[in-house]
Coordinates of C-alpha atoms in Angstrom, one line a residue:
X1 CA 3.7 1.4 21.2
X2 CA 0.3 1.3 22.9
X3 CA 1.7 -0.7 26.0
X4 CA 4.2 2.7 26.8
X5 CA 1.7 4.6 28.6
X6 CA 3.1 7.7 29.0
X7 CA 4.6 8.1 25.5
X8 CA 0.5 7.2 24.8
X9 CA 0.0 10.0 27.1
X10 CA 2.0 12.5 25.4
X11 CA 1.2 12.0 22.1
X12 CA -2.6 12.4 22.9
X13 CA -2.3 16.2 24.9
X14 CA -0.2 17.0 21.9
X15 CA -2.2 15.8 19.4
X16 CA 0.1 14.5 17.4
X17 CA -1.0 13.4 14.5
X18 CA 2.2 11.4 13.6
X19 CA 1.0 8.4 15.7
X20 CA -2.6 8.0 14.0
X21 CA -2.5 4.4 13.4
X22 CA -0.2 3.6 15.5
X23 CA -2.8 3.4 18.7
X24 CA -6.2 3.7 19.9
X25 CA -7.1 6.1 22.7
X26 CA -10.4 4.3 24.2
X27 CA -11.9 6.7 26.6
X28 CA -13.8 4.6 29.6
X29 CA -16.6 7.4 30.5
X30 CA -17.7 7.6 27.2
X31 CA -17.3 4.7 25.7
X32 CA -15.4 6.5 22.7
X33 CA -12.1 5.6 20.8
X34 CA -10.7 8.0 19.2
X35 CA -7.2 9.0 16.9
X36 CA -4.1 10.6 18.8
X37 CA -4.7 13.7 16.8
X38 CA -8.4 13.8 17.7
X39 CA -9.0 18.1 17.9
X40 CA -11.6 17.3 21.1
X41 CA -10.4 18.2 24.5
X42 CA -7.9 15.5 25.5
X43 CA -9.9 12.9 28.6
X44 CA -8.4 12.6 32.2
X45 CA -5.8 10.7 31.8
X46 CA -7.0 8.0 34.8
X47 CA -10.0 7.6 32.1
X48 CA -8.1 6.5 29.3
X49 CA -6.6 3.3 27.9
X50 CA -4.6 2.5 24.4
X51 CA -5.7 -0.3 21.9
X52 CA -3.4 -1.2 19.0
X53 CA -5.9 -1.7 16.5
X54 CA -9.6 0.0 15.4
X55 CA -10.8 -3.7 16.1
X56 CA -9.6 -4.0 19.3
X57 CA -11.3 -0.9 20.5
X58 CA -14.8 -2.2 19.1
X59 CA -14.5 -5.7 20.2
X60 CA -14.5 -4.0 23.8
X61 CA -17.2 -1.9 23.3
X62 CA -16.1 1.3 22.0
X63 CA -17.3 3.2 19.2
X64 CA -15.6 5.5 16.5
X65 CA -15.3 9.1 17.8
X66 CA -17.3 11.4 15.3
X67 CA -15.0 14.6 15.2
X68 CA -11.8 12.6 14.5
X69 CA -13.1 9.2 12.9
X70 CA -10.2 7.0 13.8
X71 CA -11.4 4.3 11.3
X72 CA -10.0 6.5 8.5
X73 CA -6.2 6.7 10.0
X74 CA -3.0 5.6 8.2
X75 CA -3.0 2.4 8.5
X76 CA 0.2 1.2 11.1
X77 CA 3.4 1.1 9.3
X78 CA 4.3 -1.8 11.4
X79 CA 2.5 -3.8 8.6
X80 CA 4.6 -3.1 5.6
X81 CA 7.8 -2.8 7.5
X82 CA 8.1 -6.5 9.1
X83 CA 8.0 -9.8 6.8
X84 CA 6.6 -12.0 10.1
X85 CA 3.4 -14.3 10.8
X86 CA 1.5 -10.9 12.1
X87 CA 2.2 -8.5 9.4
X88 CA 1.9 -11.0 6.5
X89 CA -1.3 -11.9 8.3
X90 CA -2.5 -7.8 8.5
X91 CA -1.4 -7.7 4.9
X92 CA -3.8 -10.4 3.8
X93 CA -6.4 -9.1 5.9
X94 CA -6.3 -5.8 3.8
X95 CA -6.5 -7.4 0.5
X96 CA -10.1 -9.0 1.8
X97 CA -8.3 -12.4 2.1
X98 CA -10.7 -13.3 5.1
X99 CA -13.6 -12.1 3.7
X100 CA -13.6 -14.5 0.5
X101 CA -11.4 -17.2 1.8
X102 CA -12.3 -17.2 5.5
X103 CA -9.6 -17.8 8.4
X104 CA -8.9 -21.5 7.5
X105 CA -8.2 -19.3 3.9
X106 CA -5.6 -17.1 5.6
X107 CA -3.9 -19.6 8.3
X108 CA -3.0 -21.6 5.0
X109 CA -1.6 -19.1 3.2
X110 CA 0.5 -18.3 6.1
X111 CA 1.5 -21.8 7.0
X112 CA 0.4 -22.1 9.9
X113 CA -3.0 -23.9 11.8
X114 CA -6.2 -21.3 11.9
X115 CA -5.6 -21.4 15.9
X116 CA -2.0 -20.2 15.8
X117 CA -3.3 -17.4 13.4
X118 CA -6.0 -16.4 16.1
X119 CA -3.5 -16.6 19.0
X120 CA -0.6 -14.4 17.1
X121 CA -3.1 -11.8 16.3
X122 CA -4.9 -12.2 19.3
X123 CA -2.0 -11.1 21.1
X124 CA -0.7 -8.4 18.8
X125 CA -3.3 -6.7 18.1
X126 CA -5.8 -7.6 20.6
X127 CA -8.2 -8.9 18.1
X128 CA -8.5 -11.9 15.9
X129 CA -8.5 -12.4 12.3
X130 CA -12.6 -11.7 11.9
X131 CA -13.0 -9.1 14.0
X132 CA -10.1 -6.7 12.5
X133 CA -12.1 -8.1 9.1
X134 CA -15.4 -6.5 10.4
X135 CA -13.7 -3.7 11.6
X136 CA -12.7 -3.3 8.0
X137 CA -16.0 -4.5 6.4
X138 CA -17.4 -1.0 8.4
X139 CA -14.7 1.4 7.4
X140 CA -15.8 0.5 3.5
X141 CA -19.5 0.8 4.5
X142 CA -19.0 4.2 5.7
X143 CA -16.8 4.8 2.4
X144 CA -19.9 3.7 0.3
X145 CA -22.3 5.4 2.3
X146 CA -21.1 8.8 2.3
X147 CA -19.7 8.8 -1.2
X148 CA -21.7 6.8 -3.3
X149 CA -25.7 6.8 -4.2
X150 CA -26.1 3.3 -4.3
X151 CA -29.0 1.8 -2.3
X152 CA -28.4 0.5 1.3
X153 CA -29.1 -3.2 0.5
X154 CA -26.2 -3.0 -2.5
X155 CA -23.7 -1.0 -0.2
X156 CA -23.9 -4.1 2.8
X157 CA -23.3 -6.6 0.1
X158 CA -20.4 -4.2 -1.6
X159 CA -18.9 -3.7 1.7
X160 CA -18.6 -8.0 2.5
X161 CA -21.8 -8.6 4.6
X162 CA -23.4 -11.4 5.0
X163 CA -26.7 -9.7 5.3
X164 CA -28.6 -6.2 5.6
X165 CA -29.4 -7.1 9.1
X166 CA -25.8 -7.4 10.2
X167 CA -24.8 -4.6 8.0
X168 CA -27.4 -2.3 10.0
X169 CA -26.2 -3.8 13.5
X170 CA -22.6 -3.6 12.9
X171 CA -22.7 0.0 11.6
X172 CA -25.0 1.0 14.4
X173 CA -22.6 -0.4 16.9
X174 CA -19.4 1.0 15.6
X175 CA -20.4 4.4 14.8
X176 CA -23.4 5.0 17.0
X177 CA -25.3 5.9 13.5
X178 CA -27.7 3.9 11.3
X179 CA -27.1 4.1 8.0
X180 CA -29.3 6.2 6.6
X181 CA -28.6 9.2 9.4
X182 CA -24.5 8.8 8.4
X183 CA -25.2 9.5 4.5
X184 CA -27.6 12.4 6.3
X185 CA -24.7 13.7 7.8
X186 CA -22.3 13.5 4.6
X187 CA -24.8 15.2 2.5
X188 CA -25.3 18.3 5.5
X189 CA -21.3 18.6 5.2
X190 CA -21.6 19.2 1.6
X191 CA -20.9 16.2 0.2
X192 CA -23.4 14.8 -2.2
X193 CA -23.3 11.0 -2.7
X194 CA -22.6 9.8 -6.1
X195 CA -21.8 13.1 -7.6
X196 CA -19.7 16.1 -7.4
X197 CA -18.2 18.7 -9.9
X198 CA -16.3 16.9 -12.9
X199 CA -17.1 13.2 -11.5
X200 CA -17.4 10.5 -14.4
X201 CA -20.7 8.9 -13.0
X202 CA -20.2 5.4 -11.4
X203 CA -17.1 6.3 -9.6
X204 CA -16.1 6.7 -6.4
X205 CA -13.9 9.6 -5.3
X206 CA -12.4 9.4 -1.8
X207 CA -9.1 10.7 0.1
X208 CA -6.1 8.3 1.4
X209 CA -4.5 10.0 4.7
X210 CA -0.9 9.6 5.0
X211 CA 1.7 10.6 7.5
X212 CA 3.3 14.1 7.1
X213 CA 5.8 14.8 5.4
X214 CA 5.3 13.7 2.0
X215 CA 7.4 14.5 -1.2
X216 CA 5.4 13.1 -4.5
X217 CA 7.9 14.2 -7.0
X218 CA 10.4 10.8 -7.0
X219 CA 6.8 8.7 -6.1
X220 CA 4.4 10.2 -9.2
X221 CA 7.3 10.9 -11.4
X222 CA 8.6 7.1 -11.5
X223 CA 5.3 5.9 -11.8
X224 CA 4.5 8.2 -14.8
X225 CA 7.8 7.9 -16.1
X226 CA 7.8 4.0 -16.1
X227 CA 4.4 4.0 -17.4
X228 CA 3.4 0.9 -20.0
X229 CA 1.0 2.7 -22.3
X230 CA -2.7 0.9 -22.4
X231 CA -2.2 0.1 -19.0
X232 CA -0.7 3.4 -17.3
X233 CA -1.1 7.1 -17.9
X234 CA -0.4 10.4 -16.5
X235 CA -3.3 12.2 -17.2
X236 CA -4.5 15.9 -16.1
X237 CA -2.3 15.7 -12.7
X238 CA -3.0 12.3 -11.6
X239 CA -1.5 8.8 -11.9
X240 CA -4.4 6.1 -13.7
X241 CA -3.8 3.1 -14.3
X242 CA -5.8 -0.4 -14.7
X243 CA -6.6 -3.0 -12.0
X244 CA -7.0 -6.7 -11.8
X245 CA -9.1 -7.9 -8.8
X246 CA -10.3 -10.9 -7.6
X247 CA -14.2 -9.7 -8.4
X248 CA -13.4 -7.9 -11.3
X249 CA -11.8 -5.3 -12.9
X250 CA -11.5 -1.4 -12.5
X251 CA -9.4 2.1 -13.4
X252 CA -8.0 4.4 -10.4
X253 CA -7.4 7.8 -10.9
X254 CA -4.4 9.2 -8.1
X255 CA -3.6 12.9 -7.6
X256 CA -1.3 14.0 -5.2
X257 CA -2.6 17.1 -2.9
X258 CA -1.0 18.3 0.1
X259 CA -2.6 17.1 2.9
X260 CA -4.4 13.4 0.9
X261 CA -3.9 11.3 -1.8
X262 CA -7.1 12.3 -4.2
X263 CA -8.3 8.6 -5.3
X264 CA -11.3 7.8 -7.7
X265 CA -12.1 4.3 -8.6
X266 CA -14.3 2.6 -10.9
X267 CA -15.1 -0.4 -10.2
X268 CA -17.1 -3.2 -12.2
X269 CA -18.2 -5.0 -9.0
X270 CA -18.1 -3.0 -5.7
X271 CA -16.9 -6.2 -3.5
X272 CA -13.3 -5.1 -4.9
X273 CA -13.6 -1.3 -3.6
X274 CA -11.1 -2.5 0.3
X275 CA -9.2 -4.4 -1.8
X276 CA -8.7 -1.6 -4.1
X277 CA -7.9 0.8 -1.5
X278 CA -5.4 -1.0 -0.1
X279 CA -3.3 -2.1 -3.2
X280 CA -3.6 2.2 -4.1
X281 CA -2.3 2.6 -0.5
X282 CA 1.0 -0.2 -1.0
X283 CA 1.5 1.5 -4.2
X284 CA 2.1 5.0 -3.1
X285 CA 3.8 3.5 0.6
X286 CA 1.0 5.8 2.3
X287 CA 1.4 3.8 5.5
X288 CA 5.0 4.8 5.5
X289 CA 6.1 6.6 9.5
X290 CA 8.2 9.2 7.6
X291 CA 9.7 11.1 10.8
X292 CA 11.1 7.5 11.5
X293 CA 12.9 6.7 8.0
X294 CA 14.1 10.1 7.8
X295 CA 15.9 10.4 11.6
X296 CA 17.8 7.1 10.8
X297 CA 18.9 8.6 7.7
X298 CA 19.5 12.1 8.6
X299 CA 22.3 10.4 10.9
X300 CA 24.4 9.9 8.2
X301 CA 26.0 13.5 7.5
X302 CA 26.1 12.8 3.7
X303 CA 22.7 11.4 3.7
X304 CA 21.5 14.5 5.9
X305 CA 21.2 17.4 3.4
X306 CA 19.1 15.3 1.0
X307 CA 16.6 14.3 3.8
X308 CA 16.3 18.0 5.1
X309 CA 16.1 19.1 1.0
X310 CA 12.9 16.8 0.2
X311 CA 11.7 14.9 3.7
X312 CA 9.7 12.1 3.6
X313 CA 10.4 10.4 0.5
X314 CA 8.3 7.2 -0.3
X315 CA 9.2 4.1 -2.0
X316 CA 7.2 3.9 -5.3
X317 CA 5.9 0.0 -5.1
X318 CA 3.2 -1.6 -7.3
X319 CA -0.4 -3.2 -7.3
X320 CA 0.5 -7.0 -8.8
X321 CA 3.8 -8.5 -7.3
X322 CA 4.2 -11.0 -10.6
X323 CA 3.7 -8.0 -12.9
X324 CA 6.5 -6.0 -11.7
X325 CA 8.4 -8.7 -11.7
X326 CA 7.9 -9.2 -15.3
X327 CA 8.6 -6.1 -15.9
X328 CA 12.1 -5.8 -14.6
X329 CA 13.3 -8.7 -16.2
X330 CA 12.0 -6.8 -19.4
X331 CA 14.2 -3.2 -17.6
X332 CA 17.3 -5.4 -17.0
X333 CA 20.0 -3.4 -19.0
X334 CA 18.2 -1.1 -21.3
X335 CA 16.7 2.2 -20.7
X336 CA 13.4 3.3 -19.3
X337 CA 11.8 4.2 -22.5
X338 CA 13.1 0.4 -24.1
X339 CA 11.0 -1.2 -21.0
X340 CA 8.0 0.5 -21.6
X341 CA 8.5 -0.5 -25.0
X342 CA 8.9 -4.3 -24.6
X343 CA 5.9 -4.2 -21.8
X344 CA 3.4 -2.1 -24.0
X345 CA 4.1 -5.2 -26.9
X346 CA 3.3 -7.5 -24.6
X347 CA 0.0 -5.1 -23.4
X348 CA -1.0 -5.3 -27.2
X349 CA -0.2 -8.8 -27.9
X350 CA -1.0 -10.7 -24.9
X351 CA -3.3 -8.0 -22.5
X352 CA -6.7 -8.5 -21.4
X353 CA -8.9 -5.7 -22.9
X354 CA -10.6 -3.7 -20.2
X355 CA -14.7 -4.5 -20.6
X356 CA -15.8 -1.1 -20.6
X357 CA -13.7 2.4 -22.4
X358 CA -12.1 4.4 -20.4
X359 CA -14.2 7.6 -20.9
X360 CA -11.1 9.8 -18.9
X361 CA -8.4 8.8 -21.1
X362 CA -6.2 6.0 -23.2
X363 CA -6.2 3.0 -20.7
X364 CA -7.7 0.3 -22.8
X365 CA -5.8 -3.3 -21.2
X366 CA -4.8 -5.2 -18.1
X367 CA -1.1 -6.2 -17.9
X368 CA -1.3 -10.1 -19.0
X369 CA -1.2 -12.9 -16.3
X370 CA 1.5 -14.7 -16.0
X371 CA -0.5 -17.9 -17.7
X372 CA -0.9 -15.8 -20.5
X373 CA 2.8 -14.9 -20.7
X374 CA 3.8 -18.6 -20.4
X375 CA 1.9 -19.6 -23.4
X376 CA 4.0 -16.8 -25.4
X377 CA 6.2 -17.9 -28.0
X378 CA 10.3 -17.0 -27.0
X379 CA 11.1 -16.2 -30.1
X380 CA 8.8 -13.6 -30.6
X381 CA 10.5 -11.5 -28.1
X382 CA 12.9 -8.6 -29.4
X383 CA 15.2 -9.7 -26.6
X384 CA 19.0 -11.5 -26.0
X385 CA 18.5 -15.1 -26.0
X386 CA 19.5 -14.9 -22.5
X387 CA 17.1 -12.6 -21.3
X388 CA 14.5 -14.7 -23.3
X389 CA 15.7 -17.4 -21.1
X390 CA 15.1 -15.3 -17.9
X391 CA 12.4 -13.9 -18.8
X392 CA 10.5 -17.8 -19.9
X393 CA 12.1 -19.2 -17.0
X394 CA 10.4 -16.2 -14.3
X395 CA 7.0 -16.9 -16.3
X396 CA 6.5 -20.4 -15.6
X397 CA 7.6 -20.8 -12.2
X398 CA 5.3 -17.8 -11.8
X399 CA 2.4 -19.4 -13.8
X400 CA 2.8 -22.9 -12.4
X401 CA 3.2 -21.6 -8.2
X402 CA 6.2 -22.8 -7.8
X403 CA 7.7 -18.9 -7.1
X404 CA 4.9 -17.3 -5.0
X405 CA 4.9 -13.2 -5.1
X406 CA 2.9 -11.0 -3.3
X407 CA 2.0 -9.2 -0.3
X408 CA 2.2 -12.5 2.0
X409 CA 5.3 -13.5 1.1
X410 CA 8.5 -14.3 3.0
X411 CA 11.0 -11.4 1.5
X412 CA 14.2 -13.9 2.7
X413 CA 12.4 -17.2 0.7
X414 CA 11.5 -15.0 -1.9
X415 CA 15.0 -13.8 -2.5
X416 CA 16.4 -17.4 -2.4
X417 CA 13.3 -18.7 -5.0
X418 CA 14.4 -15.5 -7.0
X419 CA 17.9 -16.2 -7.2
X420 CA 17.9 -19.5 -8.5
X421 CA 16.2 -18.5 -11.6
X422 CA 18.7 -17.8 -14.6
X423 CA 19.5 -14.3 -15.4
X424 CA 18.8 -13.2 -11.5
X425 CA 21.3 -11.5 -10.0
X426 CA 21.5 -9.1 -7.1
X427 CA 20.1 -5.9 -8.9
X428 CA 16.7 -7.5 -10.2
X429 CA 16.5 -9.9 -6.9
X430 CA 16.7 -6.8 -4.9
X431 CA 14.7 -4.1 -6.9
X432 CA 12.0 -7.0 -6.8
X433 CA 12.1 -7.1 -3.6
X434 CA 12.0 -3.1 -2.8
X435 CA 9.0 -2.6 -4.8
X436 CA 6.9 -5.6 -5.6
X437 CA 7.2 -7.4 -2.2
X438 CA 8.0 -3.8 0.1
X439 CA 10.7 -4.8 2.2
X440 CA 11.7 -1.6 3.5
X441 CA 15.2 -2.9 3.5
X442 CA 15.7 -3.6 -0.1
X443 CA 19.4 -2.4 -1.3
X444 CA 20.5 -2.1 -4.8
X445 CA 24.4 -1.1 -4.2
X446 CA 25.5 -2.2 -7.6
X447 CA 22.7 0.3 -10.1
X448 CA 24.7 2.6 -12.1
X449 CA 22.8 5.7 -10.8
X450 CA 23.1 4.8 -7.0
X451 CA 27.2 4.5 -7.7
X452 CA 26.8 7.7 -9.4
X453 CA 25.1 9.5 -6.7
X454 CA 27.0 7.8 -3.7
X455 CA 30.6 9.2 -5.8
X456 CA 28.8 12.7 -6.1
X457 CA 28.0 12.9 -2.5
X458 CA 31.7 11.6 -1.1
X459 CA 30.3 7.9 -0.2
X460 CA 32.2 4.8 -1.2
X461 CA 31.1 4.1 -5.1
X462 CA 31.9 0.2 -5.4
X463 CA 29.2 -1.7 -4.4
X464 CA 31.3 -3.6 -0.9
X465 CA 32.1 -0.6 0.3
X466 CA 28.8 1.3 -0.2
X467 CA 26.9 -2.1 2.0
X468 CA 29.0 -1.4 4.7
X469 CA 28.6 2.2 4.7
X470 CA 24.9 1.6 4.3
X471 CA 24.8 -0.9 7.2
X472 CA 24.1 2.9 8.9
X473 CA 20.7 3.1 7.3
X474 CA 18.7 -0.2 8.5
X475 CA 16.3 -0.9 8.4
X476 CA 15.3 1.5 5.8
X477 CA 18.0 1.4 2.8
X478 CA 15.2 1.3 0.4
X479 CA 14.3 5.0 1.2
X480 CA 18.0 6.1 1.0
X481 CA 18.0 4.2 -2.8
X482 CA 15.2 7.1 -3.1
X483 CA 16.7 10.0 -1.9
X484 CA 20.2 8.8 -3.6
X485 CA 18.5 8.6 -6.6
X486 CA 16.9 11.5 -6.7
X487 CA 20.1 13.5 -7.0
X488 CA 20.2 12.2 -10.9
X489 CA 18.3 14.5 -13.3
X490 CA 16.3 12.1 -14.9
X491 CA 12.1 11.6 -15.5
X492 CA 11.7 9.5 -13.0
X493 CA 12.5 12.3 -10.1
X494 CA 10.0 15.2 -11.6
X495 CA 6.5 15.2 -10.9
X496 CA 5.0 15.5 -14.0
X497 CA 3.2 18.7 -15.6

């Protein structure tokens, strides 16, 4: 995108804010970067020049514009739309692999030499693996600063630095503000650190942007819907639910609004607040490019009037690739209510309880770990001895490495590992794939409520005949399983009261 000039162009005197994320706008007599949709008065064109990432821009000397703050964009959908060396790469980056595992850390779990990693990124992004982690390392700085009390020295550590010094330096450099003059400027807008009307003390209460349009009902109501009490809850209009991190543990709170994602975290160690952030973000598919799902789709006249009824339909995903997966071996064949029934016994048998209550509402465990799940007995599961077999198999490869799930993960290796297991067939393979690992291209053609809905809307019901149809709608069938499922009137599709 950034390398088109004029479609750069464009988008900047327009001020679209559809391609936040996408590119950088670095203007050379200022030495400012700033967001497509930045509301200042566009620069000379001739004075201009497009970066594809926040670290890129920095790394040449540019720092965050103050009226638009770039660092707080979407994140680019690229990311979570491609299952190659650079996005598996950006994914790990957001989940703070380079900051507790270093580059050597992240060129292993991608398979390939820490120079390759350098030179991939390098070239994509125009940044290598640290800087876009220092980039990063600021954006939560900033987060802590201006929404937190906590003391300066506690925020630098919280945010990944290796000292206060280099805490103080980087901030100063990237948003031409010490420290103590951003949290200044937060409290002159209003916003008092810490605090606020009805905030539990200790949390953290911050927005997630997302690309316009946005419909929550199908994305709320599944999660609420699906919810595995202990763990999950829809409480007072917002989604909560438990976390496990790699520093600790903590409870998010998400309310849909119409221009943010509301998110308030607890945290028990402040080292987990990126890492956080971005699972809440691949949750809700917030760095999703709407306007491009929904033209592909809207191409199929069937397709059309559903897109135009409720655009910009997101894929409801998850924060821990192995739970989910657990969980829809438990879903296979039995309702939604029998799911959440067999998960919440596992919850109460096998669950780590959470260290601290949850003063808010009922969340009291963790989900179990798949170590803990393989040391379960089979036959105290109220299942079919087949699914017992499935579902004892999918634990121990889980618990032992040999089937790998999560945000770095090939999606075609994953599919293969997947199938092999007993009990796997297309449907669980594939919703697996759609929402634990995010390919965008997931396809379920043989669920009961997709045939249902493809019937209902004239499309070929049998599950050959509705691939080919839906060869149309690549690379994004997993948002037409959405807005084909939706048509049902079931829980899953109503955002909840």
């Amino acid at each position: 995108m950034y390398t088109d000039t004029e479609r750069c162009v464009r988008a900047v005197q327009s001020k679209d804010a559809r391609f936040d994320g996408w590119f950088f706008t670095a203007v050379r007599t200022t030495g400012i970067y700033c967001r497509p949709s930045c509301p200042a008065v566009p620069p000379k064109v001739e004075n201009m020049t497009f970066l594809p990432s926040a670290a890129a821009c920095q790394q040449n000397g540019y720092r965050a514009c103050k009226r638009c703050r770039p660092d707080t964009s979407p994140g680019s959908p690229e990311w979570n739309a491609r299952a190659d060396a650079v996005a598996r790469a950006m994914r790990l980056i957001q989940d703070g692999v380079v900051d507790r595992e270093g580059v050597p850390g992240l060129a292993t779990r991608l398979g390939y030499s820490a120079r390759q990693v350098e030179r991939q990124l390098g070239a994509e992004l125009g940044a290598g693996p640290l800087a876009l982690a220092r980039a990063q390392r600021a954006q939560t700085a900033r987060l802590l600063i201006e929404t937190s009390g906590l003391p300066m020295g506690d925020i630098a550590f919280a945010a990944g630095f290796s000292s206060i010094r280099t805490f103080n330096d980087t901030v100063r450099e990237v948003f031409a503000l010490a420290p103590s003059e951003l949290r200044a400027r937060a409290a002159g807008r209003g916003t008092v650190p810490g605090g606020g009307p009805g905030q539990v003390p200790g949390t953290i209460s911050l927005r997630l942007p997302f690309r316009a349009p946005l419909t929550p009902d199908n994305l709320f109501g599944h999660l609420a819907a699906t919810a595995v009490p202990g763990v999950e809850e829809w409480r007072a209009g917002a989604y909560r639910r438990t976390l496990r991190l790699p520093y600790g543990t903590g409870v998010v709170a998400l309310t849909p609004q119409p221009d943010h994602i509301g998110c308030r975290l607890a945290l028990t160690d402040l080292r987990d607040l990126t890492i956080a952030i971005s699972r809440c973000r691949r949750l809700l598919d917030l760095d999703a490019d709407p306007e491009a799902v929904d033209e592909q789709l809207r191409a199929d006249p069937l397709l059309a009037p559903l897109v135009a009824k409720a655009p910009g339909r997101r894929v409801p995903r998850t924060v821990d690739a192995e739970e989910f997966a657990v969980r829809a071996v438990l879903g296979q064949q039995v309702s939604t209510a029998a799911a959440r029934t067999h998960a919440a016994r596992l919850v109460r048998a096998l669950g780590e309880p959470v260290t601290d209550p949850d003063p808010e509402g009922g969340l009291t465990h963790l989900f179990p770990t798949s170590q803990a799940l393989a040391e379960l007995d089979p036959e105290s599961l109220a299942l079919p001895r087949s699914r017992r077999t499935t579902f004892t198999t999918l634990v121990s490869a889980l618990a032992d490495g040999s089937l790998p799930l999560g945000i770095d993960s090939d999606w075609e290796a994953a599919r293969a590992r997947l199938g092999a297991l007993p009990g796997f067939g297309p449907w669980t393979t594939e919703i697996i794939a759609m929402r634990a690992l995010g390919d965008p291209d997931a396809f379920i053609p043989a669920d009961l409520g997709i045939r249902r809905a493809a019937k209902g809307l004239g499309l070929p019901s049998t599950p050959a005949a509705l691939t080919a149809r839906a060869a149309h709608w690549r690379p994004w069938r997993a948002y037409a399983v959405q807005y084909l499922w939706a048509t049902e009137d079931h829980a899953i599709n109503v955002l909840p009261v």
